Structure formats: C-alpha cells, structure tokens
Amino acid sequence: MKDAVYTTLEGRASYTYEEKKSVFIGDASPVSTEEDALAFIASVKAKYPDARHHVYAYLLRENSKNRYSDDHEPQGTAGMPVLDVLRKGGFTDAVIVVTRYFGGTLLGAGGLVRAYTAAASGAVKEAGTRTYRTYRPIALSVSYTDYNKLLPELERRAVRIRDTAYTDEVSLSLSMPEEDYPDFARFVTEATAARAVLIPSDPIFDHE
C-alpha cells in the first residue's frame, strides 16, 4: 500500500466566485489515476465550452504526481495558486478546475491569484474531506465473561465493531487502524489470559 494515511475530497462539487464581473467557477473531484483527472478536466471544459480559461491542478498518490496549467493566464497567477489549495489542504488523489469567464476588467496578478484561490478553496470546501487509512479487520471470539470485561476497552479505543454474534460465545467482527493492532492484540491476550481467539485479516484501506 502506498500510504498509511491520506486525505482526499469526499465528492464532486462546484463553487462560483465573482470579481469585477469576471466569473470564476471552481469544480473539484476526488480521482484515483491521472486518466481520471484528465477525464474530469475534459468534462469541465465540455460543460463550459465558451469560457476563456480552464485552469486546473491535480495531485496524485500515483508516482507522487502533480500537474497544473495556467491556460494562458499570466504565469504563476492561476495554476500554481490552485495547486497550492490542494497542497496546503493536505489533499491527494484530487483535481480542481477553475473556469473563468472574463468580465472586461483586468484584475492584475494579485487579483488573479486571489480569485483563482477563492474559487478553488470554495470548491474544496463544498466537496468535503475524506481521510483514508490502513485498517486491520479482526475476528475476535470470547466468552461472555471476557466480552463484558473487554467491551468498555473496545469503546475507549474507538475500535469499530462491525458485527456481533451471540451463541455459546461472543464472536465479533472488528476493525481498527493498523498501527493500533499490535497493542490491542497484547491487551486482549493479557486481559483474557490468552483465552480469546484473535484472528487478523489482511489490512485494507478504508475511510474514517
């Protein structure tokens, strides 16, 4: 797996910002690959075919890739500020396109930076944040006595209880951040005098 933890956007979203009659439309989306990012950029361009500029930026976990385009705006006033919104927010596997309709008044370098940043930031805020980390699924089988002993600790440790089956014993399907598993396994073994049966599965990526 590429990262233990990473943060991306929760979904697709748009945000419109206006400055001196120029309209800046930010569109943001989570993506998994460069092909996804390019397809999203193409879809936004198709949605606003008459716009003067389609500035974009994306950051990917795949080969730690990042790209941006000023799309004929003055260098450093458009694509880089949009990319900075992703970087400063700690996002990856995400793309933003800011479409500009020119309002007839030149904004200057500072005005362009502020406008592109505002449109990109607004789109990111509307899209929301989703953090993924490596989780360890676990099957845990314990007696009722040990279950009652362990339950408060499961809640304290914020262990995810995905399913519970009550038969002659209690069988739980659990999940927790991978980094917490070794300490948890030691705790269960000690708390139940090794009576508990703890079976870990392969780690997976999941969102919080």
PDB file of C-alpha atoms in Angstrom, residues 9 13-16 24-29 31 36-48 51 53-58 67-69 71 78-79 82-83 86 94-100 116 119-124:
ATOM      1  CA  LEU A   9     -12.107  15.037  -1.342  1.00  0.00           C
ATOM      2  CA  ALA A  13     -18.612  19.954  -6.004  1.00  0.00           C
ATOM      3  CA  SER A  14     -18.708  23.396  -7.625  1.00  0.00           C
ATOM      4  CA  TYR A  15     -18.317  26.925  -6.301  1.00  0.00           C
ATOM      5  CA  THR A  16     -18.700  30.257  -8.089  1.00  0.00           C
ATOM      6  CA  PHE A  24     -14.604  32.031 -11.661  1.00  0.00           C
ATOM      7  CA  ILE A  25     -16.234  28.587 -11.367  1.00  0.00           C
ATOM      8  CA  GLY A  26     -14.329  26.036  -9.310  1.00  0.00           C
ATOM      9  CA  ASP A  27     -15.049  22.341  -9.887  1.00  0.00           C
ATOM     10  CA  ALA A  28     -13.368  19.780  -7.641  1.00  0.00           C
ATOM     11  CA  SER A  29     -13.388  15.986  -7.524  1.00  0.00           C
ATOM     12  CA  VAL A  31      -9.715  10.897  -8.518  1.00  0.00           C
ATOM     13  CA  ASP A  36      -9.433  10.059 -14.076  1.00  0.00           C
ATOM     14  CA  ALA A  37      -8.052  13.575 -13.560  1.00  0.00           C
ATOM     15  CA  LEU A  38      -7.732  14.245 -17.295  1.00  0.00           C
ATOM     16  CA  ALA A  39     -11.236  12.923 -17.927  1.00  0.00           C
ATOM     17  CA  PHE A  40     -12.635  15.247 -15.247  1.00  0.00           C
ATOM     18  CA  ILE A  41     -10.792  18.225 -16.730  1.00  0.00           C
ATOM     19  CA  ALA A  42     -12.182  17.357 -20.175  1.00  0.00           C
ATOM     20  CA  SER A  43     -15.716  17.090 -18.773  1.00  0.00           C
ATOM     21  CA  VAL A  44     -15.485  20.550 -17.211  1.00  0.00           C
ATOM     22  CA  LYS A  45     -14.188  22.050 -20.453  1.00  0.00           C
ATOM     23  CA  ALA A  46     -17.103  20.440 -22.279  1.00  0.00           C
ATOM     24  CA  LYS A  47     -19.543  21.887 -19.732  1.00  0.00           C
ATOM     25  CA  TYR A  48     -18.236  25.442 -20.297  1.00  0.00           C
ATOM     26  CA  ALA A  51     -15.207  30.087 -21.312  1.00  0.00           C
ATOM     27  CA  HIS A  53      -9.809  29.923 -19.449  1.00  0.00           C
ATOM     28  CA  HIS A  54      -9.901  26.468 -17.853  1.00  0.00           C
ATOM     29  CA  VAL A  55      -7.167  26.467 -15.225  1.00  0.00           C
ATOM     30  CA  TYR A  56      -6.518  23.156 -13.470  1.00  0.00           C
ATOM     31  CA  ALA A  57      -4.343  21.364 -10.963  1.00  0.00           C
ATOM     32  CA  TYR A  58      -4.213  17.828  -9.618  1.00  0.00           C
ATOM     33  CA  ARG A  67       0.339  18.864 -12.638  1.00  0.00           C
ATOM     34  CA  TYR A  68      -1.137  22.292 -13.229  1.00  0.00           C
ATOM     35  CA  SER A  69      -1.969  24.602 -16.121  1.00  0.00           C
ATOM     36  CA  ASP A  71      -4.254  28.004 -19.563  1.00  0.00           C
ATOM     37  CA  ALA A  78      -3.631  30.701 -11.835  1.00  0.00           C
ATOM     38  CA  GLY A  79      -2.490  27.077 -11.947  1.00  0.00           C
ATOM     39  CA  VAL A  82      -4.989  26.245  -7.461  1.00  0.00           C
ATOM     40  CA  LEU A  83      -2.331  23.585  -6.831  1.00  0.00           C
ATOM     41  CA  LEU A  86      -4.592  21.148  -2.696  1.00  0.00           C
ATOM     42  CA  ALA A  94      -7.798  15.195  -6.118  1.00  0.00           C
ATOM     43  CA  VAL A  95      -8.326  17.571  -9.037  1.00  0.00           C
ATOM     44  CA  ILE A  96      -9.616  21.133  -9.312  1.00  0.00           C
ATOM     45  CA  VAL A  97     -10.591  23.015 -12.460  1.00  0.00           C
ATOM     46  CA  VAL A  98     -11.325  26.749 -12.262  1.00  0.00           C
ATOM     47  CA  THR A  99     -13.186  28.080 -15.288  1.00  0.00           C
ATOM     48  CA  ARG A 100     -13.042  31.831 -15.938  1.00  0.00           C
ATOM     49  CA  TYR A 116      -8.380  31.578  -8.514  1.00  0.00           C
ATOM     50  CA  ALA A 119     -12.794  29.630  -6.426  1.00  0.00           C
ATOM     51  CA  ALA A 120     -10.591  26.597  -5.771  1.00  0.00           C
ATOM     52  CA  SER A 121     -10.914  26.891  -1.984  1.00  0.00           C
ATOM     53  CA  GLY A 122     -14.677  27.235  -2.240  1.00  0.00           C
ATOM     54  CA  ALA A 123     -14.948  24.122  -4.400  1.00  0.00           C
ATOM     55  CA  VAL A 124     -12.833  22.121  -1.956  1.00  0.00           C
TER      56      VAL A 124
END
